[in-house]
CSV table of C-alpha atoms in Angstrom, one decimal:
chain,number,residue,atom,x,y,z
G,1420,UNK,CA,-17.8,-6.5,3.6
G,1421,UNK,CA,-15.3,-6.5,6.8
G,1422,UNK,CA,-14.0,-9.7,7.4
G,1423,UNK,CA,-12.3,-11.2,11.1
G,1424,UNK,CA,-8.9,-11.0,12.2
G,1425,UNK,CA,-6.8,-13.5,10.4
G,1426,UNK,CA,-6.9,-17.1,11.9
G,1427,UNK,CA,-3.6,-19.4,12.5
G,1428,UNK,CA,-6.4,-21.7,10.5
G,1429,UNK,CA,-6.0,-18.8,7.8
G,1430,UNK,CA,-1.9,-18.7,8.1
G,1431,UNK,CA,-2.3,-22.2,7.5
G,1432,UNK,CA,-4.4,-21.7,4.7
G,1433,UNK,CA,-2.7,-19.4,2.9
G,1434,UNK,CA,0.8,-21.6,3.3
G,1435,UNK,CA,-0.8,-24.2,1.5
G,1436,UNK,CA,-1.9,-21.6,-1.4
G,1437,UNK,CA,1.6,-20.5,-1.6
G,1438,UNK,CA,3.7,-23.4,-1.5
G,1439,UNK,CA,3.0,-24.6,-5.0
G,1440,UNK,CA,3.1,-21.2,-6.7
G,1441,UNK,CA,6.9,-20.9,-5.4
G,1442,UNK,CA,7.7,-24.1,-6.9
G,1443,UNK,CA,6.2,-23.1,-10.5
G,1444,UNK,CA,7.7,-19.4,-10.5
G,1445,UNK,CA,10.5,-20.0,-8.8
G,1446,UNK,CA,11.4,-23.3,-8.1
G,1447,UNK,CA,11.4,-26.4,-5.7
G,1448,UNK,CA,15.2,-26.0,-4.5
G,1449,UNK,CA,15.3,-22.0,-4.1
G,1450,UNK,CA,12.0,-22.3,-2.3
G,1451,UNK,CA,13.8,-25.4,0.0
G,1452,UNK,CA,17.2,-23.3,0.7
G,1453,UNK,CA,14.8,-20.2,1.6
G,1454,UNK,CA,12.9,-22.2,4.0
G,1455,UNK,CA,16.1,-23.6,5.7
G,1456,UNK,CA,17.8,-20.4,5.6
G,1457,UNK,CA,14.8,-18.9,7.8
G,1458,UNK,CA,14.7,-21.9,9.8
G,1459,UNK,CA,17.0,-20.3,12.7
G,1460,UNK,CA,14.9,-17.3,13.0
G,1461,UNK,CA,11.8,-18.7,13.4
G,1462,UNK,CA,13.5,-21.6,15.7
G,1463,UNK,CA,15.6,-19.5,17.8
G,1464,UNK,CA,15.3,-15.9,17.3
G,1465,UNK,CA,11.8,-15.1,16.9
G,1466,UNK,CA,10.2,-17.4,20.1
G,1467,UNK,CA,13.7,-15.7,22.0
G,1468,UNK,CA,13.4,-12.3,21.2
G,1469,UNK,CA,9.4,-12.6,21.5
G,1470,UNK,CA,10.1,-13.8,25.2
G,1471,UNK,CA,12.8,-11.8,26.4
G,1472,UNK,CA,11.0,-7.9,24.9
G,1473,UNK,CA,7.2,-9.3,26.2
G,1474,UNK,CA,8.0,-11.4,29.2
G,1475,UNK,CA,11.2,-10.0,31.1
G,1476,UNK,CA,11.5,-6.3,29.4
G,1477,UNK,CA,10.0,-3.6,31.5
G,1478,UNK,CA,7.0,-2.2,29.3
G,1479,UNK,CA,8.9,1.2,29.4
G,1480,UNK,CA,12.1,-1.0,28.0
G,1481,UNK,CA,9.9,-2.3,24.7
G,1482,UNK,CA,10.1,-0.8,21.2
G,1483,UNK,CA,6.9,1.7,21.0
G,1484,UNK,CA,5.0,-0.6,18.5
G,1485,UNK,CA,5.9,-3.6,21.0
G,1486,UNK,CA,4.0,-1.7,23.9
G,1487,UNK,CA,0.7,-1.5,21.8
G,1488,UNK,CA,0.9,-4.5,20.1
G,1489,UNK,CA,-1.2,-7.9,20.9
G,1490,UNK,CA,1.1,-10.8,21.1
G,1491,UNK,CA,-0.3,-12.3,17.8
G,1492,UNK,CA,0.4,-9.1,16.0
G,1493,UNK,CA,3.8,-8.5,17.3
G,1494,UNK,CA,5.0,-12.3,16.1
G,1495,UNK,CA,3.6,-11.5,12.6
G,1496,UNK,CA,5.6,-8.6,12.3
G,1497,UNK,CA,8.3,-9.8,13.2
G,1498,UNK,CA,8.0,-12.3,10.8
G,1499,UNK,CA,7.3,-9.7,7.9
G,1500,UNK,CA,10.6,-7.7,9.5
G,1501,UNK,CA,12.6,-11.0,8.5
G,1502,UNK,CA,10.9,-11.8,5.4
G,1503,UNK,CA,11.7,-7.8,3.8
G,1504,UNK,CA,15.2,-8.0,5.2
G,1505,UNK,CA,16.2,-11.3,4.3
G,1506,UNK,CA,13.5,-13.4,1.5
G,1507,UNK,CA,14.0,-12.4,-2.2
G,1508,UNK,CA,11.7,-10.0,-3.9
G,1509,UNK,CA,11.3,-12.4,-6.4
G,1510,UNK,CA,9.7,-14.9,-3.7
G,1511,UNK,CA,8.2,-11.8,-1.7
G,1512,UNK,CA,6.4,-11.1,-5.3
G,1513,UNK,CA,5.1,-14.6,-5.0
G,1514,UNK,CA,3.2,-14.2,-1.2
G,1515,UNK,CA,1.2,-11.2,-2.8
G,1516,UNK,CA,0.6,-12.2,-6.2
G,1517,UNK,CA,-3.0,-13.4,-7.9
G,1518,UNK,CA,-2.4,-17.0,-7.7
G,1519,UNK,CA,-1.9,-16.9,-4.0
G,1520,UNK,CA,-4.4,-13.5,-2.8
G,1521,UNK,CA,-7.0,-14.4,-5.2
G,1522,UNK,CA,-8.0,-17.8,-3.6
G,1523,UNK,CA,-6.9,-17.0,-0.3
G,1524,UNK,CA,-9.8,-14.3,-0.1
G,1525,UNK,CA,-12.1,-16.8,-1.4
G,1526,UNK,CA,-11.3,-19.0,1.7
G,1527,UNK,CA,-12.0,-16.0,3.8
G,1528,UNK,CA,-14.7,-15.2,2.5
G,1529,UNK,CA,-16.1,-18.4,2.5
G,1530,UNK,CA,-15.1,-18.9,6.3
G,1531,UNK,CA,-17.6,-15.9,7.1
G,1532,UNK,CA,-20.3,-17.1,5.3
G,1533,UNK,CA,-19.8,-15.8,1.8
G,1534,UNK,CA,-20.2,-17.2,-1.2
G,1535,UNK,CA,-19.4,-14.6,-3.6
G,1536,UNK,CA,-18.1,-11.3,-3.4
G,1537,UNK,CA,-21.0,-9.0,-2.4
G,1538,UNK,CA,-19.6,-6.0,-3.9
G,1539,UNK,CA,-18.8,-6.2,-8.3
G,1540,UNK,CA,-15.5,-6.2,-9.1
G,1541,UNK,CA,-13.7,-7.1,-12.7
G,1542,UNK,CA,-10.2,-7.1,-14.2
G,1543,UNK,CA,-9.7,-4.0,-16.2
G,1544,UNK,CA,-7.2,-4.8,-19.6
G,1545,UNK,CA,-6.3,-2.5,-21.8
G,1546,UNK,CA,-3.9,-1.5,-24.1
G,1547,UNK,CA,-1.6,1.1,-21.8
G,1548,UNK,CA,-2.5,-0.1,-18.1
G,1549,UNK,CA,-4.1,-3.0,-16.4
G,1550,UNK,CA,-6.2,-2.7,-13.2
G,1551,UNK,CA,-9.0,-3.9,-10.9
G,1552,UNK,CA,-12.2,-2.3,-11.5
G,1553,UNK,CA,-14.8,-2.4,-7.8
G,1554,UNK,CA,-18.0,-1.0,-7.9
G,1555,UNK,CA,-21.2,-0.8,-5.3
G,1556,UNK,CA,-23.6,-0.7,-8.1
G,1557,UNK,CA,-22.3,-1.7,-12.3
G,1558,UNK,CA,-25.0,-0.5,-13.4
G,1559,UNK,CA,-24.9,2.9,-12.2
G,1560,UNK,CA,-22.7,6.2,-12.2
G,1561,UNK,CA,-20.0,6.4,-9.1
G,1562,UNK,CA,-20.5,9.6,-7.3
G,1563,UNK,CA,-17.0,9.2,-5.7
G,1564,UNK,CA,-14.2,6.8,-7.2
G,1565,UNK,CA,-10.6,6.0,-5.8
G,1566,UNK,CA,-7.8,5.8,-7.6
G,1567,UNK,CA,-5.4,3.5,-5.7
G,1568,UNK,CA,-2.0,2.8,-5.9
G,1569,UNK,CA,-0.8,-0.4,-3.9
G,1570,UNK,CA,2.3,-1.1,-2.1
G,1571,UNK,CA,5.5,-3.3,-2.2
G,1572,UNK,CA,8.9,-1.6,-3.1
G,1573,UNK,CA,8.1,-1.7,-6.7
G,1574,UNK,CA,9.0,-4.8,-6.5
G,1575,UNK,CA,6.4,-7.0,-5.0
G,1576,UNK,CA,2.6,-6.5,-4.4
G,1577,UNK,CA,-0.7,-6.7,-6.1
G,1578,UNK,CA,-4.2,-5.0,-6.5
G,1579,UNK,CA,-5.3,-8.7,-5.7
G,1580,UNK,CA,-3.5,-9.2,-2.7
G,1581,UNK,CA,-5.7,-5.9,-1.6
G,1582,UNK,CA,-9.0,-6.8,-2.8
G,1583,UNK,CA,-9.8,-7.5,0.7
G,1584,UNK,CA,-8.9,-3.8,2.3
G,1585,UNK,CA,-10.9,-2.4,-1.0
G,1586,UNK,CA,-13.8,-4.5,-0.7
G,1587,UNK,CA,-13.7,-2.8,3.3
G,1588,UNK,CA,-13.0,0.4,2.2
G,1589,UNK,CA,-16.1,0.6,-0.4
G,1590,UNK,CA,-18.4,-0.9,2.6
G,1591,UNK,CA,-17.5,2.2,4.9
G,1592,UNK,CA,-17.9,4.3,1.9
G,1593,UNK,CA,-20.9,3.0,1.1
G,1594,UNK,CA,-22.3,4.7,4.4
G,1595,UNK,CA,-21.9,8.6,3.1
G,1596,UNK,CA,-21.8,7.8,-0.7
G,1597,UNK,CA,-24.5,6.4,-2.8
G,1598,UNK,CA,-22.3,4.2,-5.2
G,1599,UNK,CA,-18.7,4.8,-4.4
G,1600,UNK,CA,-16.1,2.3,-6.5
G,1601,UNK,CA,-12.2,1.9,-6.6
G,1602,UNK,CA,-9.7,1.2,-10.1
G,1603,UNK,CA,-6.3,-0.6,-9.0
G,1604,UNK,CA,-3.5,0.4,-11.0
G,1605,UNK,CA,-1.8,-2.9,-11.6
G,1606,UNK,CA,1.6,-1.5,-12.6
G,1607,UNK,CA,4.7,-3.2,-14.1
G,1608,UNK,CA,7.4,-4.4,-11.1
G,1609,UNK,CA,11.2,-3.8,-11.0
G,1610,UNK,CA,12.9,-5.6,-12.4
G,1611,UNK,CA,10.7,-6.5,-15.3
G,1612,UNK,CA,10.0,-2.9,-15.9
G,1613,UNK,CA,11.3,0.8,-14.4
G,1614,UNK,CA,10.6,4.2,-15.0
G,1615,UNK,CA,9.1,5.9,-16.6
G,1616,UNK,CA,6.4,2.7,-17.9
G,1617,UNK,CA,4.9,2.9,-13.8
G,1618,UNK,CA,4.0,6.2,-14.5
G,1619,UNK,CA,3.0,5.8,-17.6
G,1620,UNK,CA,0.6,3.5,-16.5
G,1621,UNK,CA,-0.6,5.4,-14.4
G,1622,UNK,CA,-1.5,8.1,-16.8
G,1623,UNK,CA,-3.1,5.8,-18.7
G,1624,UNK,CA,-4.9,4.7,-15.6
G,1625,UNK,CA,-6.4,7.9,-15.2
G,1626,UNK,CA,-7.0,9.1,-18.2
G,1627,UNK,CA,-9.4,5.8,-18.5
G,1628,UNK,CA,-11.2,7.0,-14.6
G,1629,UNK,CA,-11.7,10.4,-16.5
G,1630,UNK,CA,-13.9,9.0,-19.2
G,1631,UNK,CA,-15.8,7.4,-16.3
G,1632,UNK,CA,-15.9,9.8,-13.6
G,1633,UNK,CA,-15.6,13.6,-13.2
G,1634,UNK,CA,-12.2,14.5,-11.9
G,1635,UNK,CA,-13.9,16.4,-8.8
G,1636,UNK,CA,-15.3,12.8,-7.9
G,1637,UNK,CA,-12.0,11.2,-8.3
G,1638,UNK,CA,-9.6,10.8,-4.9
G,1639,UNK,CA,-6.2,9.6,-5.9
G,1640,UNK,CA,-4.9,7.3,-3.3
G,1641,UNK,CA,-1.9,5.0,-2.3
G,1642,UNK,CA,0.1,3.4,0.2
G,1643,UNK,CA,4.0,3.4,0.5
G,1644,UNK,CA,5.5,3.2,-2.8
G,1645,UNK,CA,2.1,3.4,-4.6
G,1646,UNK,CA,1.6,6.9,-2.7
G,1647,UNK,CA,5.1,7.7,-4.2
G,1648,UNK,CA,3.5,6.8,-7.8
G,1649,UNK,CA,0.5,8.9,-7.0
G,1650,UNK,CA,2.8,12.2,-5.9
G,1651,UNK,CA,4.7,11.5,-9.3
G,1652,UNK,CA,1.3,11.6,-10.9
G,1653,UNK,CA,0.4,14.7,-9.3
G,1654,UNK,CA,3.7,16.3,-10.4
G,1655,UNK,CA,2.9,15.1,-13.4
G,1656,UNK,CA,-0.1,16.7,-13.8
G,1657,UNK,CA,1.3,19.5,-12.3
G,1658,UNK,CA,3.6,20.8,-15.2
G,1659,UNK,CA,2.7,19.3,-18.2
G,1660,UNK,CA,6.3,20.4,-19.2
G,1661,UNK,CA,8.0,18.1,-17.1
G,1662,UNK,CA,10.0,16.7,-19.5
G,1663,UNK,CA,8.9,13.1,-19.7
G,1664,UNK,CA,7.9,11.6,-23.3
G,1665,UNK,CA,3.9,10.8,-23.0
G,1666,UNK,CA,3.4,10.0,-25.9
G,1667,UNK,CA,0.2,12.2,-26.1
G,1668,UNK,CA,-1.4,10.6,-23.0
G,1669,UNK,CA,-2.3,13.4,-20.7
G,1670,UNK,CA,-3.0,17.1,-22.7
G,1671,UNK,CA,-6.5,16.6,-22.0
G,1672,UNK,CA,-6.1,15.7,-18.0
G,1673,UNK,CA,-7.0,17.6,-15.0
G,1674,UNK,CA,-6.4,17.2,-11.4
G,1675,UNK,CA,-8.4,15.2,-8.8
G,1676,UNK,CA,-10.2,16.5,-5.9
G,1677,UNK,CA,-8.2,14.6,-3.5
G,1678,UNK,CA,-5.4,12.8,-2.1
G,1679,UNK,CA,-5.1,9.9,0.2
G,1680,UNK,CA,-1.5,8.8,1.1
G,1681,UNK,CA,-0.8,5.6,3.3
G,1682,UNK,CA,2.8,6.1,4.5
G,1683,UNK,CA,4.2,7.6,1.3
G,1684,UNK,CA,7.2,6.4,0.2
G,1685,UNK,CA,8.5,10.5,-0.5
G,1686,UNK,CA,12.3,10.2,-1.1
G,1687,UNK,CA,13.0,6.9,-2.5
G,1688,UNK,CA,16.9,7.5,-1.2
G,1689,UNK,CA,17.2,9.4,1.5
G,1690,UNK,CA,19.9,9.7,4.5
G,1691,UNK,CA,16.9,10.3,6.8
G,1692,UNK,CA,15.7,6.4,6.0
G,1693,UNK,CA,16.6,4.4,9.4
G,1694,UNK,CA,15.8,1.0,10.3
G,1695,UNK,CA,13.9,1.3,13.5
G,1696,UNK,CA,13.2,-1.1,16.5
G,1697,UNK,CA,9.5,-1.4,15.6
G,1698,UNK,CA,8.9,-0.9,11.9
G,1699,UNK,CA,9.3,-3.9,9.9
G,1700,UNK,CA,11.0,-2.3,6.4
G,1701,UNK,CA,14.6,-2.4,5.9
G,1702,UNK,CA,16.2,0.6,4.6
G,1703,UNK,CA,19.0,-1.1,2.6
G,1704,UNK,CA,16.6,-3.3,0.7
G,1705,UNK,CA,14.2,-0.1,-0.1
G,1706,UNK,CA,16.9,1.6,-1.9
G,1707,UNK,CA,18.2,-1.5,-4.1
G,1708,UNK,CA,14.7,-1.3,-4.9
G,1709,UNK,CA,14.5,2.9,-5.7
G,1710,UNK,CA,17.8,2.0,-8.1
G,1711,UNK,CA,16.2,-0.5,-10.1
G,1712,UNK,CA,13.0,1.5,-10.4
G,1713,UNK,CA,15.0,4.7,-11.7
G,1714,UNK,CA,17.0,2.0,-14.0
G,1715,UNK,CA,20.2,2.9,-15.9
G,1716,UNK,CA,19.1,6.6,-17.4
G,1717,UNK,CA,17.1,8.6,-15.3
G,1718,UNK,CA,18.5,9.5,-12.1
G,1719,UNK,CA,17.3,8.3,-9.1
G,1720,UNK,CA,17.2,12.0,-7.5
G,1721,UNK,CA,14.5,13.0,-10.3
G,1722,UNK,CA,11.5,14.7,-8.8
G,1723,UNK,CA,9.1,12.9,-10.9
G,1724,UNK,CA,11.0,9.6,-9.8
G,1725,UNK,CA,11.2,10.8,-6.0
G,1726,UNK,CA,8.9,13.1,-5.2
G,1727,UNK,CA,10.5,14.4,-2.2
G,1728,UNK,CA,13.7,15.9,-4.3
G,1729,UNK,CA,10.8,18.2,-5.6
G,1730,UNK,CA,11.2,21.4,-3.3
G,1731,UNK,CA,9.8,23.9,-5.8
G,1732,UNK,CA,6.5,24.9,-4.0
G,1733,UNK,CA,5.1,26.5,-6.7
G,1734,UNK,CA,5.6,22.9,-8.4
G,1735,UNK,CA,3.7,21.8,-5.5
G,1736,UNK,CA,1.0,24.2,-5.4
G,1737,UNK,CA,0.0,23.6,-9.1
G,1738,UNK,CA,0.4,19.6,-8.6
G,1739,UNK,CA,-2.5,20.2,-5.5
G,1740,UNK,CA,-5.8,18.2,-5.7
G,1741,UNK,CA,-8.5,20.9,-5.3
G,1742,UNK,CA,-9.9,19.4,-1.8
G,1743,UNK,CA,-5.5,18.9,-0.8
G,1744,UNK,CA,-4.1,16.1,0.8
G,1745,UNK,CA,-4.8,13.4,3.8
G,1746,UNK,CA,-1.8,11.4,4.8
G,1747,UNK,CA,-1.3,8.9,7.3
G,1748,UNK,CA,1.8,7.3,8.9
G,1749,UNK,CA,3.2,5.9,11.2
G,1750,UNK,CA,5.6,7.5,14.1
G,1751,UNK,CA,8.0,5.3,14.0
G,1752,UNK,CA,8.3,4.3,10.6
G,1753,UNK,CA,11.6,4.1,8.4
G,1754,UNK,CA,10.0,6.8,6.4
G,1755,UNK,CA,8.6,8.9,8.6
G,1756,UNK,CA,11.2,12.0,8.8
G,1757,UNK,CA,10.6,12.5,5.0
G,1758,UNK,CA,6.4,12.5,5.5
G,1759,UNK,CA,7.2,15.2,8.0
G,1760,UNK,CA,9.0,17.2,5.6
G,1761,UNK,CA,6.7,16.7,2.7
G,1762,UNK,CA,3.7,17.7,5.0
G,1763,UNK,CA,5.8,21.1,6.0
G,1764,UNK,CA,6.6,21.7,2.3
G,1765,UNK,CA,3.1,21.3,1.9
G,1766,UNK,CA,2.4,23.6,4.3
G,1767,UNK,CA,4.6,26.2,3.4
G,1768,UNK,CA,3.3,25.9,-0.1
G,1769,UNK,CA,-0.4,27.3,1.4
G,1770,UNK,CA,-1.3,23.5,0.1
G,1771,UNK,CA,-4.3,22.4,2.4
G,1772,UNK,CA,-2.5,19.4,3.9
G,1773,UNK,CA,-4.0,17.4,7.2
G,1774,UNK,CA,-2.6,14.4,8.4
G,1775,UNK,CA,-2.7,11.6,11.2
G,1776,UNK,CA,0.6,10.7,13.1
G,1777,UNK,CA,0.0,7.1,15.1
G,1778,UNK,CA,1.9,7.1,18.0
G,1779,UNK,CA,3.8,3.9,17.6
G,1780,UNK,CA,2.9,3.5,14.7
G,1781,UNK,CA,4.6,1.5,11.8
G,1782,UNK,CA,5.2,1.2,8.2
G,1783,UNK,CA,1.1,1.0,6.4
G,1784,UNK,CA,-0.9,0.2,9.6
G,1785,UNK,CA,-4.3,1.2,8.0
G,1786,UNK,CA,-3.9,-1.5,6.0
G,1787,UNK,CA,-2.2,-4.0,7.8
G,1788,UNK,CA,-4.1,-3.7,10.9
G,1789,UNK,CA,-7.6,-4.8,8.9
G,1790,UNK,CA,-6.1,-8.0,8.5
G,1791,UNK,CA,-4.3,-8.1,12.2
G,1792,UNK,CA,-5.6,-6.7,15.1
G,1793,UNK,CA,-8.4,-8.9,17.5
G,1794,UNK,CA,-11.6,-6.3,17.2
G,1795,UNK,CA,-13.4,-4.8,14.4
G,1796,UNK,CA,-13.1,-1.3,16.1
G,1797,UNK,CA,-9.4,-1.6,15.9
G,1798,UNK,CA,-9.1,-3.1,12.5
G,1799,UNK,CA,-11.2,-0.1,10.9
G,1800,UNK,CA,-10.1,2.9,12.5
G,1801,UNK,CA,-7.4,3.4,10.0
G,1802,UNK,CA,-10.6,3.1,7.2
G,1803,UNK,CA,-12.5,4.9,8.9
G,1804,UNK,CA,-10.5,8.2,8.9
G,1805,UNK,CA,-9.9,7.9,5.5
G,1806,UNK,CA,-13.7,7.7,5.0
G,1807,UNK,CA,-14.3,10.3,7.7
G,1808,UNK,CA,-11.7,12.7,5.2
G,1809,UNK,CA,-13.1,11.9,1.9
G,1810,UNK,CA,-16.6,12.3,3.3
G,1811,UNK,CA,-16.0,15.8,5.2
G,1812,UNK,CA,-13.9,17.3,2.0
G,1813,UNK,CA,-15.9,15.3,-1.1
G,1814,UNK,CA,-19.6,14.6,0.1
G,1815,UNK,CA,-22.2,16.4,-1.6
């Protein structure tokens, strides 16, 4: 199931989902003075800056993403630039929670003719970790399964407010894989919760695919700080003797067959993390986010809490999934320096590594271009590279 571009009729839409769930979680007169506060950009700012870069800016003269960019995508992300720099993460948490994602897919699916959900999906709940199960076909084995970690700082974000990209992602895997199926880690967020519980769930996560799945059928996969999660994992898994209590959760685990990283957030704190003209995160923000994940007794420079500190290869070369790494990014992301290195450590750790750099690319554009860009082809080249990997390294 691949859904249209979002509609303004679907902005709309999904305002009038959100607008009550900010009042109950976090109340009518912060949700007011956050609404006037953002009143001048989207006034002033945004329709001037949208003019002058687009209208009198020589092409050559426009931020890299700008120069690719349809008009309706560029004003969105814009928008999402203001909203990370300047909104709350407590009302960020809001836009991506269940309350809001969960009946705003309903309406999308319903505007293309859908009723129900043509692929099963259920809420997974146990004791240790909480997640979304999807599945082609319940009542029959998967023959390739993704673990998947979602984005949003730590902070924000939902396995819900991705249902739609993994409902897409299991229709293009569908085409190479007989009954391919996806479990969403639905971890704790900062503050509520820091490391090491986020990695905790996530062992638990996977020790629970393991009983369903044989690890060679099992890709681990992630975007932006849910790709950090999944290289902590890997370390993890990596040396058993990493020092973190586990409470007897992972003796018996072994290693996936693959990896599939959507912009990995590598270093959570690094002095290579720059604001750029056409990605939408804000560096600043990110790392009062990496602090609160660490909390007040591990240090943020951990490996196991920011991956990239790891520069032991042989660390890296026993953390390797058997069929290596895919990573995507974007060129001119904030977090792009760090991929680079992380791909070269890879690299130099004889670690079979490939990955896919989008020129002009920002900050998660597999996934945020399914949502944004005006034809189907464009909205799916991002899945289908990620189905091209799996199917080239983990088809039968």
């Amino acid at each position: 199931m691949i859904l249209g571009q979002i509609s303004w009729l679907d902005c709309f839409v999904f305002l009038v989902f959100l607008a009550p769930q900010l009042i109950i979680h976090v109340g009518f007169f912060p949700t007011l003075f956050c609404g006037l506060r953002a009143l001048p950009f989207l006034l002033l700012k945004l329709p001037l800056t949208f003019v002058y870069e687009r209208l009198l800016l020589s092409r050559e003269y426009r931020s890299p993403f700008v120069q690719q960019a349809s008009w309706f995508e560029d004003i969105v992300i814009r928008c999402v630039r203001y909203a990370f720099a300047y909104i709350p993460a407590n009302i960020g948490r809001v836009f991506f929670s269940k309350w809001v994602a969960l009946p705003f897919l309903r309406f999308r699916m319903l505007r293309h003719g859908y009723i129900r959900s043509p692929i099963h999906w259920h809420e997974v709940n146990e004791s240790d970790f909480k997640g979304i199960w999807l599945i082609k076909d319940q009542y029959n084995h998967p023959d390739i399964v993704i673990y998947y970690s979602h984005g949003g700082g730590f902070s924000m974000g939902s396995s819900y407010f991705y249902l739609e990209f993994f409902l897409a992602l299991l229709s293009c895997l569908s085409l190479n894989f007989n009954n391919p199926a996806i479990l969403s880690l639905e971890y704790s967020l900062v503050p509520d919760a820091s490391h090491p519980t986020q990695l905790h769930q996530a062992i638990a996560g996977y020790r629970y695919l393991q009983s369903l799945a044989s690890p060679s059928k099992i890709v681990v996969s992630g975007d932006s700080a849910g790709a950090s999660l999944v290289l902590s994992l890997l370390l993890y898994l990596g040396n058993k003797r990493s020092g973190i209590s586990n409470g007897g959760l992972a003796p018996e685990l072994f290693l996936p067959g693959m990896a599939v990283l959507i912009s990995p957030w590598v270093t959570l704190i690094s002095p290579k993390d720059r604001n750029t003209a056409s990605d939408y995160l804000d560096a600043d923000n990110l790392h009062q986010y990496a602090k609160q994940y660490a909390g007040a007794k591990i240090s943020v420079h951990d490996p196991l809490i920011s991956p990239g500190k790891c520069k032991d290869i042989s660390w890296w070369r026993e953390a390797a999934p058997d069929h290596g790494f895919f990573i995507a990014f974007g060129a001119e992301e904030v977090f792009a320096p760090e991929i680079r290195d992380l791909i070269y450590l890879l690299e130099k750790a004889n670690v079979r590594v490939e990955s896919q750099e989008a020129k002009g690319g920002i900050h998660a554009w597999p996934v945020a271009s399914l949502f944004l860009c005006s034809t189907r082809e464009k909205r799916t080249n991002g899945l289908t590279e990620i189905m091209k990997q799996i199917s080239d390294k983990m088809g039968t």
